[in-house]
Amino acid sequence: MTDLLAIVLAAGEGTRMRSSLPKVLHPVGGLPIIGHVVRAAKAAGATTIALITGPDHDQIRKTVSGLAPDVRFFDQVERKGTAHAASMARELWQDAKGYVAVVYGDHPLLRGENFQLVTDRLDDGLDVAILGFEPEDPSGYGRLITDGERLYAIREHKDANEIERAIGLCNACILAFRVEVFRALIDKVHNRNSQGEYYITDLVEMANHANYRVGFAVAPTEDVLGVNDRVQLAHAEAVFQTRKRDEMMREGVTLLDPATTYFSYDTAIAKDVTVEPSVWFGPGVAVGEGAVIHAFCHFEGAIIGPNTQVGPFARLRPGAVLGEAAKVGNFVEVKNSKIGKGAKLSHLSYIGDADVGAAANIGAGAITSNYDGINKHRTVIGDGVFVGANSSLVAPVNIGDNAYVGSGSVITDDVEADALALGRARQVIKEGYAPKLRARAEAIKASKK
Ligand code: UD1
Ligand code: MG
């Protein structure tokens, strides 16, 4: 396979987002837009990826190096347009071999196969191949001026005349070149357009003047939607979710109401899982075979074992790991805790920073008190432990295997295996006292009249 250098552009200001967060860090499916683009370039087999960022874009660099440590970063100090941005990776393209693809960083639905559409055209002998698409509304996009298979120029919307604006075929987001052709042209771009910028799209007309062979390929519209404002961001999110829902269902997951099930880019669900309506899968969630997720749950960073039952109204936060056939019922929150095989947390619990043993039963309203206001502490609950309703386990504390904690206990000391722990005031009975109490209350009420 021919070497492919992908130059991803992300230095633009994206002012139409009206945000203090750089445009390409806005998430789609829980992953920043730029993450989707870098993943697509990797999936396409790019041998080297360069990312062009602005000097104030530390956050973009941090995010991307977390996702793909081998990405090379280049600063575009002054934002003088897409050609100027692409030229910043000079160190890489000046000696590169094979192909170079310039990719806009604001296209979160891009996939590896979209790169192939244009690199295939280079394989067929073209010198320059541009990815086009036919959006419903082409306004704002650069128009492809073609004659049959040949592409003559790309005219930016702002610079286009009436006739050019009537063209429906637009520049999507990947411009691919034989690297020698790119090298011959990139430094010669002028800034004669309406914005006073150096446009990468001008390379097309220049390549024609230099008698190179220039053509295009057409991508499915949904793959190449650009994000310039929050309306387009919401549209991209909707397309992402539809894709992911369809993919899940095709792989054997039952979604009772797909339109209300939200996934992240990395959600992994095994077959024969059923998901009831209104469930949110944040990043880092995996679900094992046969689990049932009842309605109205919220998950992030959680591993849900096979044949578990979760919800309705359950919240799993980062580090929640549910063992096989465990049950986490309504209004239960689990954070940074391992729940053993077959353990049950059926109602109204908070379990944080804990290990819950196999087949343990945590009663309604029982919680771990894991935070002392300054530090977090662990609670270890053994196998087969029974924690009575409304108990508070004040960490750090250990409850031995098969121990029993009486309802309403506040447990501050370790409990031995097989022991019964009671941490509450002893019950007092005063026989026949209720009528006296009532009479006293009635007297108080009468004295107020
Ligand atoms: C661009 C294309 C247009 C295409 C459309 C598809 C140009 C001149 N126009 O327009 O033909 O139809 O995308 O979505 O290429 N960037 C930099 N440095 C800069 C300017 C931009 O890195 O100086 C980056 C931006 O961060 C962005 C990308 O390049 O990721 C494209 O720039 P943007 O301003 O979004 O261009 P569009 O107007 O969308
Ligand atoms: Mg754009």
Short mmCIF file of C-alpha atoms and ligand atoms in Angstrom, two decimals:
data_model
loop_
_atom_site.label_atom_id
_atom_site.label_comp_id
_atom_site.label_asym_id
_atom_site.label_seq_id
_atom_site.Cartn_x
_atom_site.Cartn_y
_atom_site.Cartn_z
CA MET A 1 0.00 0.00 0.00
CA THR A 2 1.15 3.53 -0.80
CA ASP A 3 2.27 5.70 2.11
CA LEU A 4 -0.38 8.16 3.21
CA LEU A 5 0.33 11.36 5.13
CA ALA A 6 -2.89 12.82 6.57
CA ILE A 7 -2.76 16.51 7.44
CA VAL A 8 -5.74 17.27 9.66
CA LEU A 9 -6.68 20.95 9.98
CA ALA A 10 -8.01 22.16 13.30
CA ALA A 11 -6.54 25.62 13.84
CA GLY A 12 -9.56 27.56 12.57
CA GLU A 13 -11.39 29.66 15.11
CA GLY A 14 -14.87 28.25 14.63
CA THR A 15 -16.44 31.48 15.89
CA ARG A 16 -19.92 30.40 14.81
CA MET A 17 -19.99 27.89 17.68
CA ARG A 18 -20.07 30.85 20.12
CA SER A 19 -18.09 28.83 22.61
CA SER A 20 -15.00 29.14 24.77
CA LEU A 21 -14.25 25.52 23.85
CA PRO A 22 -12.44 25.11 20.50
CA LYS A 23 -14.89 23.88 17.85
CA VAL A 24 -13.22 20.51 17.25
CA LEU A 25 -13.39 19.63 20.97
CA HIS A 26 -17.17 19.66 21.02
CA PRO A 27 -18.21 16.05 21.44
CA VAL A 28 -20.25 13.86 19.12
CA GLY A 29 -21.16 10.51 20.64
CA GLY A 30 -18.99 11.39 23.64
CA LEU A 31 -15.80 11.86 21.60
CA PRO A 32 -14.45 15.27 20.52
CA ILE A 33 -15.04 15.92 16.81
CA ILE A 34 -11.29 15.88 16.17
CA GLY A 35 -11.08 12.41 17.74
CA HIS A 36 -13.48 11.06 15.13
CA VAL A 37 -11.40 12.55 12.32
CA VAL A 38 -8.12 11.15 13.70
CA ARG A 39 -9.74 7.73 14.14
CA ALA A 40 -10.98 7.81 10.54
CA ALA A 41 -7.46 8.70 9.29
CA LYS A 42 -6.05 5.79 11.30
CA ALA A 43 -8.73 3.43 10.01
CA ALA A 44 -7.75 4.50 6.48
CA GLY A 45 -4.22 3.31 7.19
CA ALA A 46 -2.56 6.75 7.28
CA THR A 47 1.14 6.11 7.94
CA THR A 48 1.63 9.54 9.47
CA ILE A 49 -0.93 11.94 10.88
CA ALA A 50 -0.19 15.65 11.32
CA LEU A 51 -2.57 17.82 13.27
CA ILE A 52 -2.55 21.57 12.71
CA THR A 53 -3.68 23.49 15.76
CA GLY A 54 -3.66 27.08 16.94
CA PRO A 55 -1.10 28.29 19.49
CA ASP A 56 -3.84 28.44 22.16
CA HIS A 57 -4.93 24.87 21.54
CA ASP A 58 -3.14 22.90 24.28
CA GLN A 59 -6.42 21.22 25.10
CA ILE A 60 -6.76 19.85 21.56
CA ARG A 61 -3.21 18.51 21.66
CA LYS A 62 -3.82 16.88 25.04
CA THR A 63 -7.04 15.25 23.91
CA VAL A 64 -5.58 13.92 20.69
CA SER A 65 -2.34 12.62 22.20
CA GLY A 66 -4.49 10.69 24.67
CA LEU A 67 -6.30 9.04 21.77
CA ALA A 68 -3.42 8.59 19.35
CA PRO A 69 0.04 9.19 20.86
CA ASP A 70 1.82 9.07 17.47
CA VAL A 71 0.05 12.12 16.01
CA ARG A 72 2.46 14.96 15.18
CA PHE A 73 1.41 18.51 16.06
CA PHE A 74 2.10 21.75 14.21
CA ASP A 75 1.12 25.28 15.16
CA GLN A 76 -0.55 27.68 12.79
CA VAL A 77 0.14 30.93 14.61
CA GLU A 78 -1.84 33.21 12.30
CA ARG A 79 -4.98 31.68 10.83
CA LYS A 80 -4.47 32.60 7.21
CA GLY A 81 -6.59 29.89 5.63
CA THR A 82 -6.64 26.18 4.89
CA ALA A 83 -3.68 26.13 2.46
CA HIS A 84 -1.57 28.09 4.93
CA ALA A 85 -2.62 25.65 7.66
CA ALA A 86 -1.70 22.58 5.58
CA SER A 87 1.70 24.09 4.72
CA MET A 88 2.60 24.14 8.45
CA ALA A 89 3.41 20.41 8.37
CA ARG A 90 6.27 21.15 5.96
CA GLU A 91 8.70 19.04 7.96
CA LEU A 92 6.59 15.99 7.08
CA TRP A 93 5.48 16.66 3.50
CA GLN A 94 8.80 17.93 2.18
CA ASP A 95 10.34 14.45 2.32
CA ALA A 96 7.20 12.30 2.22
CA LYS A 97 6.52 9.62 -0.35
CA GLY A 98 3.20 8.46 -1.74
CA TYR A 99 0.04 10.43 -1.04
CA VAL A 100 -0.91 13.36 1.12
CA ALA A 101 -4.52 13.92 2.18
CA VAL A 102 -5.56 17.26 3.62
CA VAL A 103 -8.56 16.70 5.89
CA TYR A 104 -10.76 19.25 7.64
CA GLY A 105 -10.94 18.59 11.36
CA ASP A 106 -14.63 19.56 11.71
CA HIS A 107 -16.22 16.44 10.14
CA PRO A 108 -17.14 14.05 12.95
CA LEU A 109 -18.95 11.44 10.84
CA LEU A 110 -15.99 10.71 8.61
CA ARG A 111 -14.93 7.04 8.23
CA GLY A 112 -11.83 5.29 6.96
CA GLU A 113 -13.53 4.24 3.74
CA ASN A 114 -14.08 7.88 2.76
CA PHE A 115 -10.31 8.30 2.39
CA GLN A 116 -10.21 5.24 0.20
CA LEU A 117 -12.69 6.79 -2.25
CA VAL A 118 -10.05 9.40 -3.17
CA THR A 119 -6.87 7.35 -2.72
CA ASP A 120 -8.38 4.76 -5.11
CA ARG A 121 -8.61 7.53 -7.72
CA LEU A 122 -4.91 8.33 -7.17
CA ASP A 123 -4.16 4.59 -7.54
CA ASP A 124 -6.01 4.77 -10.88
CA GLY A 125 -3.60 7.46 -12.07
CA LEU A 126 -5.01 10.82 -11.01
CA ASP A 127 -2.61 13.39 -9.51
CA VAL A 128 -5.26 15.12 -7.41
CA ALA A 129 -8.55 13.63 -6.18
CA ILE A 130 -11.12 15.55 -4.16
CA LEU A 131 -13.91 14.08 -2.09
CA GLY A 132 -17.22 15.63 -3.11
CA PHE A 133 -20.78 15.28 -1.85
CA GLU A 134 -24.24 16.53 -2.65
CA PRO A 135 -25.73 18.16 0.45
CA GLU A 136 -29.42 19.02 0.64
CA ASP A 137 -28.47 22.65 1.09
CA PRO A 138 -25.12 23.49 -0.55
CA SER A 139 -24.90 27.05 0.75
CA GLY A 140 -21.66 27.73 2.58
CA TYR A 141 -19.76 24.89 0.91
CA GLY A 142 -17.19 25.14 -1.88
CA ARG A 143 -18.68 24.11 -5.27
CA LEU A 144 -16.96 21.59 -7.57
CA ILE A 145 -16.71 22.89 -11.11
CA THR A 146 -16.53 19.81 -13.29
CA ASP A 147 -16.67 18.61 -16.85
CA GLY A 148 -17.55 14.94 -16.85
CA GLU A 149 -14.93 13.11 -14.81
CA ARG A 150 -12.68 16.11 -14.70
CA LEU A 151 -12.57 18.64 -11.89
CA TYR A 152 -11.49 22.14 -12.94
CA ALA A 153 -11.85 24.21 -9.84
CA ILE A 154 -13.42 24.56 -6.42
CA ARG A 155 -15.19 27.84 -5.93
CA GLU A 156 -15.92 28.90 -2.36
CA HIS A 157 -19.52 29.94 -1.77
CA LYS A 158 -18.49 33.51 -0.95
CA ASP A 159 -16.52 33.83 -4.18
CA ALA A 160 -19.00 32.01 -6.44
CA ASN A 161 -21.27 33.66 -9.01
CA GLU A 162 -24.97 32.80 -9.49
CA ILE A 163 -24.29 30.02 -11.99
CA GLU A 164 -21.63 28.44 -9.79
CA ARG A 165 -23.88 28.68 -6.73
CA ALA A 166 -26.51 26.62 -8.57
CA ILE A 167 -24.08 23.64 -8.56
CA GLY A 168 -25.11 20.96 -6.06
CA LEU A 169 -21.81 19.05 -5.96
CA CYS A 170 -19.62 20.38 -3.15
CA ASN A 171 -16.22 19.99 -1.59
CA ALA A 172 -16.60 17.56 1.32
CA CYS A 173 -13.46 17.38 3.46
CA ILE A 174 -10.63 15.32 1.97
CA LEU A 175 -8.26 16.66 -0.70
CA ALA A 176 -5.79 13.99 -1.81
CA PHE A 177 -2.62 14.57 -3.83
CA ARG A 178 0.41 12.74 -5.05
CA VAL A 179 2.92 14.27 -2.69
CA GLU A 180 5.17 15.62 -5.52
CA VAL A 181 2.18 17.51 -6.91
CA PHE A 182 1.28 18.88 -3.48
CA ARG A 183 4.91 19.98 -2.99
CA ALA A 184 4.98 21.69 -6.39
CA LEU A 185 1.85 23.74 -5.67
CA ILE A 186 1.34 24.44 -1.97
CA ASP A 187 3.74 27.38 -1.67
CA LYS A 188 2.29 29.05 -4.77
CA VAL A 189 -1.24 29.62 -3.49
CA HIS A 190 -2.31 33.28 -3.62
CA ASN A 191 -4.73 35.05 -1.33
CA ARG A 192 -6.90 36.66 -3.97
CA ASN A 193 -10.27 35.49 -2.69
CA SER A 194 -12.98 37.40 -0.81
CA GLN A 195 -11.57 36.48 2.61
CA GLY A 196 -7.94 37.37 1.91
CA GLU A 197 -7.07 33.79 2.91
CA TYR A 198 -4.93 31.12 1.34
CA TYR A 199 -7.38 28.40 0.30
CA ILE A 200 -6.33 24.77 -0.06
CA THR A 201 -9.16 24.48 -2.56
CA ASP A 202 -7.25 26.78 -4.96
CA LEU A 203 -4.76 23.95 -5.53
CA VAL A 204 -7.34 22.33 -7.82
CA GLU A 205 -7.35 25.12 -10.41
CA MET A 206 -3.58 25.48 -10.10
CA ALA A 207 -3.12 21.74 -10.72
CA ASN A 208 -5.21 22.05 -13.89
CA HIS A 209 -3.10 24.95 -15.13
CA ALA A 210 0.00 22.82 -14.57
CA ASN A 211 -1.63 20.00 -16.58
CA TYR A 212 -2.01 17.54 -13.77
CA ARG A 213 -4.91 15.10 -13.84
CA VAL A 214 -7.56 16.21 -11.38
CA GLY A 215 -10.76 14.35 -10.53
CA PHE A 216 -13.16 13.61 -7.71
CA ALA A 217 -15.17 10.95 -5.94
CA VAL A 218 -18.58 11.33 -4.31
CA ALA A 219 -19.10 10.40 -0.65
CA PRO A 220 -22.40 9.53 1.05
CA THR A 221 -23.72 12.84 2.39
CA GLU A 222 -24.07 11.57 5.94
CA ASP A 223 -20.39 10.69 6.20
CA VAL A 224 -19.13 14.16 5.43
CA LEU A 225 -21.38 16.66 7.17
CA GLY A 226 -19.30 19.56 8.48
CA VAL A 227 -19.84 21.25 11.82
CA ASN A 228 -19.60 25.03 11.83
CA ASP A 229 -22.32 25.83 14.37
CA ARG A 230 -24.39 24.11 17.06
CA VAL A 231 -27.26 23.34 14.72
CA GLN A 232 -24.87 21.31 12.56
CA LEU A 233 -23.42 19.80 15.75
CA ALA A 234 -26.88 18.54 16.77
CA HIS A 235 -27.44 17.19 13.26
CA ALA A 236 -24.13 15.30 13.41
CA GLU A 237 -25.05 13.87 16.81
CA ALA A 238 -28.40 12.67 15.45
CA VAL A 239 -26.72 10.93 12.51
CA PHE A 240 -24.13 9.40 14.83
CA GLN A 241 -26.83 8.02 17.14
CA THR A 242 -28.86 6.55 14.28
CA ARG A 243 -25.75 4.82 12.95
CA LYS A 244 -24.84 3.41 16.34
CA ARG A 245 -28.39 2.25 17.13
CA ASP A 246 -28.65 0.43 13.80
CA GLU A 247 -25.23 -1.14 14.33
CA MET A 248 -26.22 -2.35 17.83
CA MET A 249 -29.50 -3.85 16.68
CA ARG A 250 -27.79 -5.58 13.74
CA GLU A 251 -25.34 -7.11 16.20
CA GLY A 252 -28.08 -8.65 18.32
CA VAL A 253 -29.06 -6.00 20.87
CA THR A 254 -32.78 -5.37 21.41
CA LEU A 255 -33.60 -1.67 21.75
CA LEU A 256 -37.23 -1.23 22.71
CA ASP A 257 -37.20 2.41 21.70
CA PRO A 258 -34.05 3.10 19.67
CA ALA A 259 -34.80 6.82 19.38
CA THR A 260 -34.42 7.27 23.16
CA THR A 261 -31.28 5.16 23.58
CA TYR A 262 -28.06 7.20 23.45
CA PHE A 263 -24.67 5.65 22.81
CA SER A 264 -21.07 6.79 22.92
CA TYR A 265 -18.45 6.12 20.29
CA ASP A 266 -17.01 3.25 22.32
CA THR A 267 -20.14 1.62 23.80
CA ALA A 268 -19.76 -2.15 23.57
CA ILE A 269 -22.82 -4.34 24.05
CA ALA A 270 -22.90 -8.12 23.66
CA LYS A 271 -25.73 -9.97 21.97
CA ASP A 272 -29.08 -10.70 23.56
CA VAL A 273 -28.97 -7.63 25.76
CA THR A 274 -32.30 -5.83 26.05
CA VAL A 275 -32.37 -2.08 26.57
CA GLU A 276 -35.63 -0.46 27.62
CA PRO A 277 -36.47 3.15 26.69
CA SER A 278 -34.53 6.26 27.78
CA VAL A 279 -31.09 4.94 28.61
CA TRP A 280 -27.87 6.98 28.32
CA PHE A 281 -24.56 5.20 27.65
CA GLY A 282 -21.75 7.67 28.32
CA PRO A 283 -18.16 6.89 27.31
CA GLY A 284 -16.46 3.68 28.48
CA VAL A 285 -19.42 1.35 28.99
CA ALA A 286 -19.48 -2.37 28.19
CA VAL A 287 -22.42 -4.72 28.72
CA GLY A 288 -22.22 -8.54 28.82
CA GLU A 289 -24.51 -11.02 27.09
CA GLY A 290 -28.07 -11.41 28.28
CA ALA A 291 -28.17 -8.34 30.54
CA VAL A 292 -31.44 -6.45 30.86
CA ILE A 293 -31.22 -2.69 31.18
CA HIS A 294 -34.51 -1.32 32.42
CA ALA A 295 -35.78 2.13 31.55
CA PHE A 296 -34.22 5.48 32.59
CA CYS A 297 -30.63 4.58 33.41
CA HIS A 298 -27.47 6.69 33.16
CA PHE A 299 -24.08 5.00 32.71
CA GLU A 300 -20.49 6.20 32.34
CA GLY A 301 -17.24 4.22 32.60
CA ALA A 302 -19.03 1.09 33.82
CA ILE A 303 -18.70 -2.61 33.09
CA ILE A 304 -21.98 -4.45 33.33
CA GLY A 305 -21.58 -8.22 33.53
CA PRO A 306 -23.57 -10.89 31.70
CA ASN A 307 -27.14 -11.68 32.78
CA THR A 308 -27.28 -8.71 35.12
CA GLN A 309 -30.43 -6.68 35.74
CA VAL A 310 -30.00 -2.95 35.99
CA GLY A 311 -32.57 -0.23 36.71
CA PRO A 312 -35.04 1.21 36.24
CA PHE A 313 -33.50 4.54 37.28
CA ALA A 314 -30.01 3.26 38.07
CA ARG A 315 -26.85 5.33 37.82
CA LEU A 316 -23.48 3.68 37.21
CA ARG A 317 -20.51 6.00 37.45
CA PRO A 318 -16.87 5.45 36.46
CA GLY A 319 -15.31 2.33 37.93
CA ALA A 320 -18.57 0.49 38.54
CA VAL A 321 -18.04 -3.18 37.68
CA LEU A 322 -21.05 -5.48 38.01
CA GLY A 323 -20.37 -9.22 38.20
CA GLU A 324 -22.42 -11.85 36.45
CA ALA A 325 -26.11 -11.94 37.34
CA ALA A 326 -25.79 -9.07 39.81
CA LYS A 327 -28.85 -6.92 40.33
CA VAL A 328 -28.80 -3.14 40.67
CA GLY A 329 -32.32 -1.88 41.11
CA ASN A 330 -34.20 1.38 41.16
CA PHE A 331 -32.58 4.55 42.48
CA VAL A 332 -29.24 2.88 43.11
CA GLU A 333 -25.95 4.67 42.38
CA VAL A 334 -22.68 2.75 42.10
CA LYS A 335 -19.27 4.42 41.74
CA ASN A 336 -15.77 2.92 41.65
CA SER A 337 -17.02 -0.35 43.14
CA LYS A 338 -16.91 -4.00 42.27
CA ILE A 339 -20.19 -5.82 42.74
CA GLY A 340 -19.77 -9.59 43.05
CA LYS A 341 -21.51 -12.34 41.15
CA GLY A 342 -25.21 -12.53 42.01
CA ALA A 343 -25.06 -9.70 44.55
CA LYS A 344 -28.22 -7.64 44.93
CA LEU A 345 -28.56 -3.90 45.48
CA SER A 346 -32.24 -3.74 44.81
CA HIS A 347 -33.36 -0.30 45.92
CA LEU A 348 -32.25 3.19 46.95
CA SER A 349 -28.55 2.62 47.69
CA TYR A 350 -25.31 4.52 47.21
CA ILE A 351 -22.31 2.24 46.88
CA GLY A 352 -19.06 4.14 46.37
CA ASP A 353 -15.44 2.95 46.64
CA ALA A 354 -16.53 -0.52 47.76
CA ASP A 355 -16.06 -4.20 47.05
CA VAL A 356 -19.28 -6.10 47.42
CA GLY A 357 -18.86 -9.88 47.65
CA ALA A 358 -20.66 -12.55 45.67
CA ALA A 359 -24.33 -13.10 46.60
CA ALA A 360 -24.29 -10.26 49.13
CA ASN A 361 -27.58 -8.49 49.69
CA ILE A 362 -27.63 -4.77 50.30
CA GLY A 363 -30.96 -3.67 51.76
CA ALA A 364 -33.08 -0.72 50.69
CA GLY A 365 -31.52 2.61 51.54
CA ALA A 366 -28.21 1.13 52.75
CA ILE A 367 -25.20 3.22 51.80
CA THR A 368 -21.45 3.43 52.04
CA SER A 369 -20.24 6.60 53.74
CA ASN A 370 -17.08 6.79 51.69
CA TYR A 371 -16.15 10.46 52.12
CA ASP A 372 -15.07 12.23 55.29
CA GLY A 373 -15.11 15.64 53.65
CA ILE A 374 -11.44 15.41 52.71
CA ASN A 375 -10.55 11.83 51.76
CA LYS A 376 -12.34 8.89 50.18
CA HIS A 377 -12.17 5.51 51.94
CA ARG A 378 -13.01 1.94 50.93
CA THR A 379 -15.68 -0.40 52.20
CA VAL A 380 -15.14 -4.13 51.81
CA ILE A 381 -18.23 -6.30 52.06
CA GLY A 382 -17.61 -10.06 52.02
CA ASP A 383 -19.40 -12.85 50.15
CA GLY A 384 -22.92 -13.63 51.33
CA VAL A 385 -23.14 -10.60 53.61
CA PHE A 386 -26.60 -9.26 54.43
CA VAL A 387 -26.76 -5.54 55.05
CA GLY A 388 -30.10 -4.53 56.59
CA ALA A 389 -32.13 -1.65 55.21
CA ASN A 390 -31.09 1.92 55.87
CA SER A 391 -27.65 1.04 57.24
CA SER A 392 -24.68 3.31 56.89
CA LEU A 393 -21.27 1.66 56.42
CA VAL A 394 -18.74 4.29 57.46
CA ALA A 395 -15.51 3.69 55.54
CA PRO A 396 -12.85 2.51 55.94
CA VAL A 397 -14.60 -0.60 57.15
CA ASN A 398 -14.67 -4.34 56.42
CA ILE A 399 -17.63 -6.66 56.79
CA GLY A 400 -16.53 -10.33 56.88
CA ASP A 401 -18.09 -13.10 54.77
CA ASN A 402 -21.64 -14.10 55.64
CA ALA A 403 -21.94 -11.48 58.38
CA TYR A 404 -25.28 -9.84 59.10
CA VAL A 405 -25.79 -6.13 59.66
CA GLY A 406 -29.03 -5.22 61.42
CA SER A 407 -31.29 -2.67 59.74
CA GLY A 408 -30.64 0.95 60.55
CA SER A 409 -27.10 0.33 61.78
CA VAL A 410 -24.27 2.81 61.56
CA ILE A 411 -21.22 0.56 61.20
CA THR A 412 -17.91 2.21 62.06
CA ASP A 413 -15.89 -0.84 63.21
CA ASP A 414 -14.94 -3.96 61.25
CA VAL A 415 -17.35 -6.88 61.49
CA GLU A 416 -16.00 -10.45 61.73
CA ALA A 417 -17.17 -13.16 59.35
CA ASP A 418 -20.48 -14.77 60.43
CA ALA A 419 -21.05 -12.08 63.12
CA LEU A 420 -24.22 -10.04 63.65
CA ALA A 421 -23.54 -6.35 63.95
CA LEU A 422 -26.06 -3.93 65.42
CA GLY A 423 -25.14 -0.29 65.44
CA ARG A 424 -28.32 1.41 66.62
CA ALA A 425 -30.12 2.39 69.82
CA ARG A 426 -31.93 -0.48 71.55
CA GLN A 427 -35.72 -0.37 71.18
CA VAL A 428 -37.74 0.81 74.23
CA ILE A 429 -41.41 -0.23 74.81
CA LYS A 430 -43.73 1.69 77.16
CA GLU A 431 -46.96 -0.28 77.42
CA GLY A 432 -50.23 1.66 77.25
CA TYR A 433 -48.40 4.93 76.77
CA ALA A 434 -49.92 5.90 73.38
CA PRO A 435 -53.30 7.20 74.77
CA LYS A 436 -51.42 9.44 77.28
CA LEU A 437 -49.35 10.87 74.48
CA ARG A 438 -52.46 11.52 72.38
CA ALA A 439 -54.29 13.20 75.30
CA ARG A 440 -51.36 15.51 75.89
CA ALA A 441 -51.34 16.55 72.24
CA GLU A 442 -55.11 17.14 72.21
CA ALA A 443 -54.74 19.38 75.32
CA ILE A 444 -52.10 21.50 73.64
CA LYS A 445 -54.31 21.90 70.56
CA ALA A 446 -57.34 22.91 72.72
CA SER A 447 -55.32 25.51 74.66
CA LYS A 448 -54.52 27.30 71.36
CA LYS A 449 -58.20 27.86 70.42
C1 UD1 B 1 -14.25 24.44 4.04
C2 UD1 B 1 -13.83 24.46 2.56
C3 UD1 B 1 -15.08 24.28 1.69
C4 UD1 B 1 -15.79 23.00 2.07
C5 UD1 B 1 -16.11 22.97 3.56
C6 UD1 B 1 -16.59 21.59 3.97
C7 UD1 B 1 -11.83 25.86 2.21
C8 UD1 B 1 -11.33 27.19 1.84
N1 UD1 B 1 -13.15 25.71 2.25
O1 UD1 B 1 -15.09 25.57 4.32
O2 UD1 B 1 -14.70 24.21 0.31
O3 UD1 B 1 -16.98 22.85 1.28
O4 UD1 B 1 -14.92 23.24 4.34
O5 UD1 B 1 -16.95 21.58 5.32
O6 UD1 B 1 -11.03 24.96 2.43
N2 UD1 B 1 -8.59 25.80 9.43
C9 UD1 B 1 -7.30 25.96 9.90
N3 UD1 B 1 -6.65 27.13 9.69
C10 UD1 B 1 -7.22 28.17 9.03
C11 UD1 B 1 -8.55 28.03 8.54
C12 UD1 B 1 -9.21 26.83 8.76
O7 UD1 B 1 -6.75 25.03 10.51
O8 UD1 B 1 -6.56 29.20 8.87
C13 UD1 B 1 -9.30 24.52 9.69
C14 UD1 B 1 -10.57 24.69 10.53
O9 UD1 B 1 -10.26 24.48 11.91
C15 UD1 B 1 -11.49 23.58 10.01
C16 UD1 B 1 -11.01 23.38 8.58
O10 UD1 B 1 -9.73 23.99 8.45
O11 UD1 B 1 -11.31 22.37 10.74
C17 UD1 B 1 -11.98 24.00 7.57
O12 UD1 B 1 -12.13 25.37 7.89
P1 UD1 B 1 -13.58 26.04 8.05
O13 UD1 B 1 -13.35 27.44 8.49
O14 UD1 B 1 -14.49 25.19 8.80
O15 UD1 B 1 -13.99 26.11 6.48
P2 UD1 B 1 -15.45 26.04 5.83
O16 UD1 B 1 -15.97 27.42 5.69
O17 UD1 B 1 -16.26 25.05 6.53
MG MG B 2 -16.04 23.88 8.29
#
